[in-house]
PDB file of C-alpha atoms in Angstrom:
ATOM      1  CA  ASN A   1      46.190-185.212   9.233  1.00 82.00           C
ATOM      2  CA  SER A   2      47.069-184.531   5.596  1.00 89.00           C
ATOM      3  CA  ASN A   3      47.386-186.781   2.567  1.00 95.00           C
ATOM      4  CA  ILE A   4      48.733-185.938  -0.893  1.00 95.00           C
ATOM      5  CA  PHE A   5      47.871-188.309  -3.708  1.00 96.00           C
ATOM      6  CA  TYR A   6      49.374-188.461  -7.195  1.00 95.00           C
ATOM      7  CA  GLN A   7      49.584-191.036  -9.985  1.00 94.00           C
ATOM      8  CA  TYR A   8      52.767-190.794 -12.033  1.00 95.00           C
ATOM      9  CA  SER A   9      56.336-191.557 -10.959  1.00 95.00           C
ATOM     10  CA  SER A  10      57.552-188.671 -13.114  1.00 94.00           C
ATOM     11  CA  THR A  11      55.795-186.225 -10.779  1.00 95.00           C
ATOM     12  CA  LYS A  12      58.266-184.576  -8.431  1.00 96.00           C
ATOM     13  CA  ILE A  13      57.089-183.521  -4.959  1.00 96.00           C
ATOM     14  CA  ASP A  14      59.481-181.741  -2.619  1.00 97.00           C
ATOM     15  CA  ILE A  15      58.102-181.059   0.878  1.00 96.00           C
ATOM     16  CA  ASN A  16      60.001-178.651   3.112  1.00 97.00           C
ATOM     17  CA  LYS A  17      58.369-179.171   6.498  1.00 95.00           C
ATOM     18  CA  LYS A  18      60.504-176.562   8.243  1.00 97.00           C
ATOM     19  CA  ASP A  19      59.531-173.693   5.931  1.00 97.00           C
ATOM     20  CA  LYS A  20      56.159-175.270   5.029  1.00 97.00           C
ATOM     21  CA  ILE A  21      56.754-175.176   1.262  1.00 98.00           C
ATOM     22  CA  ILE A  22      55.607-177.819  -1.219  1.00 98.00           C
ATOM     23  CA  ASP A  23      57.111-177.762  -4.722  1.00 98.00           C
ATOM     24  CA  LEU A  24      55.304-179.763  -7.397  1.00 97.00           C
ATOM     25  CA  GLU A  25      56.743-180.442 -10.853  1.00 95.00           C
ATOM     26  CA  VAL A  26      54.494-182.361 -13.232  1.00 94.00           C
ATOM     27  CA  LEU A  27      55.354-183.902 -16.590  1.00 92.00           C
ATOM     28  CA  GLU A  28      52.170-185.850 -17.436  1.00 90.00           C
ATOM     29  CA  SER A  29      49.150-183.831 -18.584  1.00 86.00           C
ATOM     30  CA  LYS A  30      46.858-186.457 -16.994  1.00 90.00           C
ATOM     31  CA  GLU A  31      48.344-185.965 -13.540  1.00 94.00           C
ATOM     32  CA  ARG A  32      45.973-184.762 -10.820  1.00 96.00           C
ATOM     33  CA  ILE A  33      47.334-183.842  -7.396  1.00 97.00           C
ATOM     34  CA  ILE A  34      44.752-184.477  -4.656  1.00 97.00           C
ATOM     35  CA  ILE A  35      45.093-183.047  -1.164  1.00 98.00           C
ATOM     36  CA  ILE A  36      42.795-184.247   1.628  1.00 98.00           C
ATOM     37  CA  SER A  37      43.468-182.619   4.968  1.00 97.00           C
ATOM     38  CA  SER A  38      41.626-181.870   8.204  1.00 97.00           C
ATOM     39  CA  LYS A  39      44.177-179.161   9.010  1.00 97.00           C
ATOM     40  CA  PHE A  40      46.242-177.719   6.167  1.00 97.00           C
ATOM     41  CA  ASN A  41      47.620-174.472   7.585  1.00 97.00           C
ATOM     42  CA  ASP A  42      50.304-171.937   6.605  1.00 97.00           C
ATOM     43  CA  TRP A  43      51.656-173.815   3.566  1.00 98.00           C
ATOM     44  CA  LEU A  44      52.965-172.430   0.281  1.00 98.00           C
ATOM     45  CA  ILE A  45      52.429-174.638  -2.784  1.00 98.00           C
ATOM     46  CA  ASN A  46      54.378-174.020  -6.010  1.00 98.00           C
ATOM     47  CA  TYR A  47      53.161-175.945  -9.075  1.00 97.00           C
ATOM     48  CA  SER A  48      54.582-176.102 -12.577  1.00 95.00           C
ATOM     49  CA  ASN A  49      53.967-178.282 -15.612  1.00 90.00           C
ATOM     50  CA  ILE A  50      57.425-178.865 -17.028  1.00 80.00           C
ATOM     51  CA  ASN A  51      56.270-180.531 -20.236  1.00 74.00           C
ATOM     52  CA  SER A  52      57.859-178.490 -23.023  1.00 44.00           C
ATOM     53  CA  LEU A  53      55.139-179.668 -25.441  1.00 50.00           C
ATOM     54  CA  ARG A  54      52.382-178.078 -23.391  1.00 49.00           C
ATOM     55  CA  LYS A  55      51.994-175.172 -25.816  1.00 50.00           C
ATOM     56  CA  ASN A  56      50.858-177.609 -28.506  1.00 45.00           C
ATOM     57  CA  PHE A  57      48.022-179.077 -26.416  1.00 47.00           C
ATOM     58  CA  LYS A  58      44.604-178.197 -27.793  1.00 47.00           C
ATOM     59  CA  LYS A  59      42.546-179.750 -25.001  1.00 49.00           C
ATOM     60  CA  SER A  60      42.847-181.873 -21.908  1.00 46.00           C
ATOM     61  CA  LEU A  61      42.477-185.591 -22.537  1.00 46.00           C
ATOM     62  CA  VAL A  62      40.139-185.988 -19.531  1.00 45.00           C
ATOM     63  CA  LYS A  63      38.053-182.809 -19.656  1.00 47.00           C
ATOM     64  CA  ASP A  64      34.919-184.280 -18.073  1.00 58.00           C
ATOM     65  CA  THR A  65      36.430-186.450 -15.359  1.00 72.00           C
ATOM     66  CA  PHE A  66      36.777-185.899 -11.616  1.00 79.00           C
ATOM     67  CA  PRO A  67      38.991-184.660 -10.099  1.00 90.00           C
ATOM     68  CA  SER A  68      39.389-181.917 -12.646  1.00 93.00           C
ATOM     69  CA  GLY A  69      42.169-179.810 -11.152  1.00 96.00           C
ATOM     70  CA  CYS A  70      45.909-179.979 -11.514  1.00 96.00           C
ATOM     71  CA  ILE A  71      45.737-179.348  -7.751  1.00 98.00           C
ATOM     72  CA  ASN A  72      42.585-180.478  -5.927  1.00 98.00           C
ATOM     73  CA  PHE A  73      41.562-179.822  -2.336  1.00 98.00           C
ATOM     74  CA  LEU A  74      38.906-182.375  -1.444  1.00 97.00           C
ATOM     75  CA  ASP A  75      36.948-182.385   1.846  1.00 97.00           C
ATOM     76  CA  SER A  76      39.659-180.245   3.429  1.00 98.00           C
ATOM     77  CA  LYS A  77      40.002-177.531   6.061  1.00 98.00           C
ATOM     78  CA  ILE A  78      42.614-174.949   5.135  1.00 98.00           C
ATOM     79  CA  SER A  79      44.024-171.775   6.662  1.00 98.00           C
ATOM     80  CA  ASN A  80      46.474-169.072   5.556  1.00 98.00           C
ATOM     81  CA  ILE A  81      47.780-170.966   2.529  1.00 98.00           C
ATOM     82  CA  LYS A  82      49.382-169.585  -0.629  1.00 98.00           C
ATOM     83  CA  LEU A  83      49.371-171.185  -4.074  1.00 98.00           C
ATOM     84  CA  LYS A  84      51.396-170.352  -7.175  1.00 98.00           C
ATOM     85  CA  ILE A  85      50.577-172.256 -10.363  1.00 97.00           C
ATOM     86  CA  ASP A  86      52.478-171.852 -13.610  1.00 95.00           C
ATOM     87  CA  THR A  87      51.472-173.621 -16.828  1.00 93.00           C
ATOM     88  CA  ALA A  88      48.507-175.903 -16.090  1.00 93.00           C
ATOM     89  CA  ASP A  89      47.060-178.333 -18.644  1.00 90.00           C
ATOM     90  CA  CYS A  90      44.012-179.581 -16.726  1.00 93.00           C
ATOM     91  CA  PRO A  91      40.312-178.657 -16.919  1.00 94.00           C
ATOM     92  CA  ASP A  92      41.007-176.562 -13.776  1.00 96.00           C
ATOM     93  CA  ALA A  93      44.400-175.347 -12.663  1.00 96.00           C
ATOM     94  CA  LEU A  94      43.136-175.268  -9.050  1.00 98.00           C
ATOM     95  CA  HIS A  95      39.964-176.890  -7.728  1.00 98.00           C
ATOM     96  CA  PHE A  96      38.341-176.788  -4.290  1.00 98.00           C
ATOM     97  CA  PHE A  97      35.597-179.337  -3.613  1.00 97.00           C
ATOM     98  CA  ARG A  98      33.630-179.493  -0.351  1.00 97.00           C
ATOM     99  CA  SER A  99      36.379-177.533   1.404  1.00 98.00           C
ATOM    100  CA  LYS A 100      36.405-174.742   3.979  1.00 98.00           C
ATOM    101  CA  GLY A 101      38.842-172.122   5.172  1.00 98.00           C
ATOM    102  CA  ASP A 102      40.873-169.073   4.254  1.00 98.00           C
ATOM    103  CA  ILE A 103      43.515-168.528   1.594  1.00 98.00           C
ATOM    104  CA  ARG A 104      46.105-165.796   1.662  1.00 98.00           C
ATOM    105  CA  ASP A 105      47.167-165.678  -1.975  1.00 98.00           C
ATOM    106  CA  ILE A 106      46.452-167.437  -5.285  1.00 98.00           C
ATOM    107  CA  VAL A 107      48.531-166.769  -8.409  1.00 98.00           C
ATOM    108  CA  VAL A 108      47.816-168.645 -11.654  1.00 98.00           C
ATOM    109  CA  LYS A 109      49.572-168.023 -14.966  1.00 96.00           C
ATOM    110  CA  ASP A 110      48.903-169.851 -18.239  1.00 94.00           C
ATOM    111  CA  SER A 111      45.998-172.249 -17.772  1.00 94.00           C
ATOM    112  CA  SER A 112      44.735-174.369 -20.657  1.00 92.00           C
ATOM    113  CA  TYR A 113      41.160-174.325 -19.359  1.00 94.00           C
ATOM    114  CA  ASP A 114      39.759-172.772 -16.162  1.00 96.00           C
ATOM    115  CA  ALA A 115      42.172-171.271 -13.662  1.00 97.00           C
ATOM    116  CA  LEU A 116      40.305-171.414 -10.321  1.00 98.00           C
ATOM    117  CA  ASP A 117      37.168-173.473  -9.667  1.00 97.00           C
ATOM    118  CA  ALA A 118      35.325-174.174  -6.426  1.00 98.00           C
ATOM    119  CA  ASP A 119      32.259-176.316  -5.727  1.00 97.00           C
ATOM    120  CA  PHE A 120      30.286-176.843  -2.511  1.00 97.00           C
ATOM    121  CA  SER A 121      32.897-174.870  -0.584  1.00 98.00           C
ATOM    122  CA  TYR A 122      33.069-172.032   1.938  1.00 98.00           C
ATOM    123  CA  LEU A 123      36.181-169.974   1.262  1.00 98.00           C
ATOM    124  CA  THR A 124      37.673-166.613   2.165  1.00 98.00           C
ATOM    125  CA  ILE A 125      40.441-165.535  -0.217  1.00 98.00           C
ATOM    126  CA  ASP A 126      42.543-162.438   0.349  1.00 98.00           C
ATOM    127  CA  LYS A 127      44.241-162.032  -3.051  1.00 98.00           C
ATOM    128  CA  VAL A 128      43.808-163.669  -6.455  1.00 98.00           C
ATOM    129  CA  LYS A 129      45.903-162.843  -9.515  1.00 98.00           C
ATOM    130  CA  ILE A 130      45.248-164.759 -12.723  1.00 98.00           C
ATOM    131  CA  ASP A 131      46.817-164.113 -16.113  1.00 98.00           C
ATOM    132  CA  SER A 132      45.947-166.086 -19.243  1.00 96.00           C
ATOM    133  CA  ALA A 133      43.283-168.749 -18.830  1.00 96.00           C
ATOM    134  CA  ASN A 134      41.810-170.126 -22.038  1.00 95.00           C
ATOM    135  CA  GLN A 135      38.385-170.374 -20.396  1.00 95.00           C
ATOM    136  CA  GLU A 136      37.142-169.004 -17.047  1.00 97.00           C
ATOM    137  CA  CYS A 137      39.511-167.291 -14.673  1.00 98.00           C
ATOM    138  CA  ILE A 138      37.305-167.889 -11.607  1.00 98.00           C
ATOM    139  CA  GLY A 139      34.275-170.200 -11.484  1.00 97.00           C
ATOM    140  CA  LEU A 140      32.337-170.596  -8.212  1.00 98.00           C
ATOM    141  CA  LYS A 141      29.419-172.955  -7.617  1.00 96.00           C
ATOM    142  CA  SER A 142      27.130-174.069  -4.802  1.00 95.00           C
ATOM    143  CA  GLY A 143      28.811-172.398  -1.824  1.00 96.00           C
ATOM    144  CA  LYS A 144      29.723-169.127  -0.147  1.00 98.00           C
ATOM    145  CA  TYR A 145      32.826-167.205  -1.174  1.00 98.00           C
ATOM    146  CA  PHE A 146      34.422-163.984   0.036  1.00 98.00           C
ATOM    147  CA  LEU A 147      37.220-162.481  -2.071  1.00 98.00           C
ATOM    148  CA  ASN A 148      39.044-159.384  -0.963  1.00 98.00           C
ATOM    149  CA  SER A 149      41.070-158.477  -4.064  1.00 98.00           C
ATOM    150  CA  ILE A 150      41.049-160.093  -7.517  1.00 98.00           C
ATOM    151  CA  PHE A 151      43.034-159.123 -10.613  1.00 98.00           C
ATOM    152  CA  LEU A 152      42.058-161.136 -13.683  1.00 98.00           C
ATOM    153  CA  LYS A 153      43.605-160.688 -17.108  1.00 97.00           C
ATOM    154  CA  ASN A 154      43.342-162.487 -20.445  1.00 97.00           C
ATOM    155  CA  CYS A 155      40.396-164.698 -19.523  1.00 97.00           C
ATOM    156  CA  GLY A 156      39.264-166.509 -22.655  1.00 96.00           C
ATOM    157  CA  ASP A 157      35.689-166.798 -21.396  1.00 96.00           C
ATOM    158  CA  LYS A 158      34.407-165.306 -18.114  1.00 96.00           C
ATOM    159  CA  GLY A 159      36.478-163.375 -15.621  1.00 97.00           C
ATOM    160  CA  LEU A 160      34.355-164.136 -12.552  1.00 98.00           C
ATOM    161  CA  SER A 161      31.449-166.563 -12.707  1.00 97.00           C
ATOM    162  CA  ALA A 162      29.025-167.766 -10.025  1.00 97.00           C
ATOM    163  CA  GLY A 163      26.496-170.525 -10.621  1.00 92.00           C
ATOM    164  CA  GLU A 164      24.184-173.111  -9.089  1.00 91.00           C
ATOM    165  CA  LEU A 165      23.253-171.391  -5.797  1.00 94.00           C
ATOM    166  CA  ALA A 166      26.630-169.724  -5.249  1.00 96.00           C
ATOM    167  CA  GLN A 167      26.979-166.560  -3.176  1.00 97.00           C
ATOM    168  CA  ALA A 168      30.069-164.475  -3.892  1.00 98.00           C
ATOM    169  CA  SER A 169      31.190-161.229  -2.267  1.00 98.00           C
ATOM    170  CA  VAL A 170      34.143-159.254  -3.648  1.00 98.00           C
ATOM    171  CA  VAL A 171      35.703-156.078  -2.258  1.00 97.00           C
ATOM    172  CA  ASN A 172      37.903-155.040  -5.195  1.00 96.00           C
ATOM    173  CA  ALA A 173      37.836-156.589  -8.658  1.00 96.00           C
ATOM    174  CA  ARG A 174      39.866-155.649 -11.723  1.00 95.00           C
ATOM    175  CA  ILE A 175      39.212-157.558 -14.944  1.00 95.00           C
ATOM    176  CA  GLU A 176      41.040-156.763 -18.172  1.00 94.00           C
ATOM    177  CA  ASP A 177      41.439-158.045 -21.731  1.00 95.00           C
ATOM    178  CA  SER A 178      38.805-160.756 -21.362  1.00 95.00           C
ATOM    179  CA  ARG A 179      35.719-161.979 -23.189  1.00 95.00           C
ATOM    180  CA  MET A 180      33.274-161.414 -20.305  1.00 95.00           C
ATOM    181  CA  ALA A 181      33.851-159.718 -16.961  1.00 95.00           C
ATOM    182  CA  VAL A 182      31.258-160.941 -14.439  1.00 96.00           C
ATOM    183  CA  VAL A 183      28.466-163.518 -14.858  1.00 96.00           C
ATOM    184  CA  SER A 184      25.919-164.687 -12.284  1.00 96.00           C
ATOM    185  CA  LYS A 185      23.636-167.536 -13.290  1.00 94.00           C
ATOM    186  CA  ASP A 186      21.338-170.227 -11.943  1.00 92.00           C
ATOM    187  CA  THR A 187      20.097-168.770  -8.635  1.00 92.00           C
ATOM    188  CA  SER A 188      23.393-167.157  -7.737  1.00 96.00           C
ATOM    189  CA  GLU A 189      24.352-163.803  -6.282  1.00 96.00           C
ATOM    190  CA  ILE A 190      27.473-161.679  -6.784  1.00 97.00           C
ATOM    191  CA  VAL A 191      28.090-158.500  -4.789  1.00 97.00           C
ATOM    192  CA  ILE A 192      31.134-156.380  -5.714  1.00 95.00           C
ATOM    193  CA  ASP A 193      32.138-153.235  -3.885  1.00 93.00           C
ATOM    194  CA  GLU A 194      34.438-151.808  -6.565  1.00 92.00           C
ATOM    195  CA  LEU A 195      34.761-153.167 -10.108  1.00 92.00           C
ATOM    196  CA  ILE A 196      37.176-151.954 -12.758  1.00 90.00           C
ATOM    197  CA  SER A 197      36.811-153.576 -16.168  1.00 90.00           C
ATOM    198  CA  LYS A 198      38.773-152.763 -19.321  1.00 90.00           C
ATOM    199  CA  ASN A 199      38.892-154.173 -22.836  1.00 91.00           C
ATOM    200  CA  ILE A 200      35.980-156.614 -22.460  1.00 92.00           C
ATOM    201  CA  SER A 201      35.144-158.005 -25.904  1.00 92.00           C
ATOM    202  CA  SER A 202      31.663-159.478 -25.284  1.00 91.00           C
ATOM    203  CA  PHE A 203      29.660-158.191 -22.296  1.00 89.00           C
ATOM    204  CA  CYS A 204      30.734-156.817 -18.931  1.00 91.00           C
ATOM    205  CA  LEU A 205      27.916-158.012 -16.674  1.00 93.00           C
ATOM    206  CA  GLY A 206      25.497-160.876 -17.219  1.00 94.00           C
ATOM    207  CA  ALA A 207      22.754-162.200 -14.918  1.00 94.00           C
ATOM    208  CA  TYR A 208      20.503-164.966 -16.135  1.00 93.00           C
ATOM    209  CA  LYS A 209      19.210-168.511 -15.764  1.00 88.00           C
ATOM    210  CA  GLY A 210      21.088-171.120 -17.774  1.00 81.00           C
ATOM    211  CA  LYS A 211      19.407-174.296 -16.505  1.00 85.00           C
ATOM    212  CA  GLN A 212      15.683-174.956 -16.184  1.00 81.00           C
ATOM    213  CA  ASN A 213      15.808-176.264 -12.610  1.00 85.00           C
ATOM    214  CA  PHE A 214      17.176-172.937 -11.302  1.00 86.00           C
ATOM    215  CA  THR A 215      15.801-169.408 -11.038  1.00 89.00           C
ATOM    216  CA  GLY A 216      17.255-166.017 -11.897  1.00 89.00           C
ATOM    217  CA  SER A 217      20.424-164.446 -10.524  1.00 95.00           C
ATOM    218  CA  SER A 218      21.771-161.072  -9.488  1.00 95.00           C
ATOM    219  CA  ILE A 219      24.837-158.835  -9.663  1.00 95.00           C
ATOM    220  CA  THR A 220      25.269-155.783  -7.461  1.00 94.00           C
ATOM    221  CA  VAL A 221      28.186-153.393  -8.019  1.00 92.00           C
ATOM    222  CA  ASN A 222      28.501-150.435  -5.645  1.00 89.00           C
ATOM    223  CA  TYR A 223      31.245-148.565  -7.519  1.00 83.00           C
ATOM    224  CA  PRO A 224      31.537-149.576 -11.173  1.00 76.00           C
ATOM    225  CA  VAL A 225      34.477-148.006 -13.015  1.00 72.00           C
ATOM    226  CA  ASN A 226      34.581-149.293 -16.574  1.00 65.00           C
ATOM    227  CA  ASN A 227      34.338-148.558 -20.251  1.00 62.00           C
ATOM    228  CA  CYS A 228      31.164-150.583 -20.710  1.00 67.00           C
ATOM    229  CA  GLY A 229      28.055-149.065 -22.187  1.00 58.00           C
ATOM    230  CA  GLU A 230      24.497-150.199 -21.435  1.00 58.00           C
ATOM    231  CA  ASN A 231      24.657-152.517 -24.445  1.00 59.00           C
ATOM    232  CA  LYS A 232      27.281-154.586 -22.622  1.00 83.00           C
ATOM    233  CA  PHE A 233      24.915-155.694 -19.854  1.00 88.00           C
ATOM    234  CA  VAL A 234      22.883-158.892 -20.302  1.00 90.00           C
ATOM    235  CA  THR A 235      19.867-159.793 -18.157  1.00 91.00           C
ATOM    236  CA  GLN A 236      16.708-161.809 -18.531  1.00 89.00           C
ATOM    237  CA  LYS A 237      13.374-161.819 -16.714  1.00 88.00           C
ATOM    238  CA  GLY A 238      13.805-162.805 -13.080  1.00 90.00           C
ATOM    239  CA  SER A 239      17.436-161.652 -12.916  1.00 94.00           C
ATOM    240  CA  PHE A 240      18.830-158.191 -12.256  1.00 92.00           C
ATOM    241  CA  ILE A 241      21.946-156.048 -12.355  1.00 91.00           C
ATOM    242  CA  ASN A 242      22.156-153.265  -9.781  1.00 90.00           C
ATOM    243  CA  LEU A 243      24.775-150.547 -10.337  1.00 85.00           C
ATOM    244  CA  LYS A 244      24.473-148.313  -7.276  1.00 71.00           C
ATOM    245  CA  LYS A 245      20.925-146.995  -7.817  1.00 49.00           C
ATOM    246  CA  TRP A 246      20.676-148.052 -11.431  1.00 48.00           C
ATOM    247  CA  VAL A 247      18.818-151.312 -11.925  1.00 38.00           C
ATOM    248  CA  LEU A 248      18.517-153.135 -15.249  1.00 43.00           C
ATOM    249  CA  GLU A 249      15.786-155.750 -15.528  1.00 36.00           C
TER     250      GLU A 249
END
């Protein structure tokens, strides 16, 4: 049983049940697509914001409201889905909330704020490719997440972030031309098998506590390949960064 909710009549939704493809074209920057499904399997979703004025937007008009995503999966069970999002003017291009399942492929290009956010979810994602998000490329909170391969580029803030009791495991991560590469905060844990980071302007790895009601966090990278010196790692007492056998505290 699946339901798709939207608000504006200008939003175009084309559902091809035979090929399991959903095409979404959005004109209004306030539009939020909400999907609630107990079994959402094997679908491809294509999303685009067709508003030609989008490049002039400085911020979303409803930054702090819920739902925050241009596409939102709420209380859903998903399997083997693919999502392609082009030009998103929402606080999150794609948001998972209290959802479970596996995702085959996520591609996001040109996001005004965060590209991919997930809260209180349990997700396995095979591939993620994100190019040009004005804030975070991936933000994970309060759940368990397994990512096989991520390629993040032009992230205005963090490449990969975990917070508020999140556990994230990544096999291969490549993060380029971004402000920060990987951040773990507020009792969260990130484990990365292989990390390649290039052209990071602020710091590459950060583990710390940002909120008083949480404890420290950790980042473990088994095979770091980057151009970051020791001065590009940030930790505080109670948090740690472990690069193979090298531990910074």
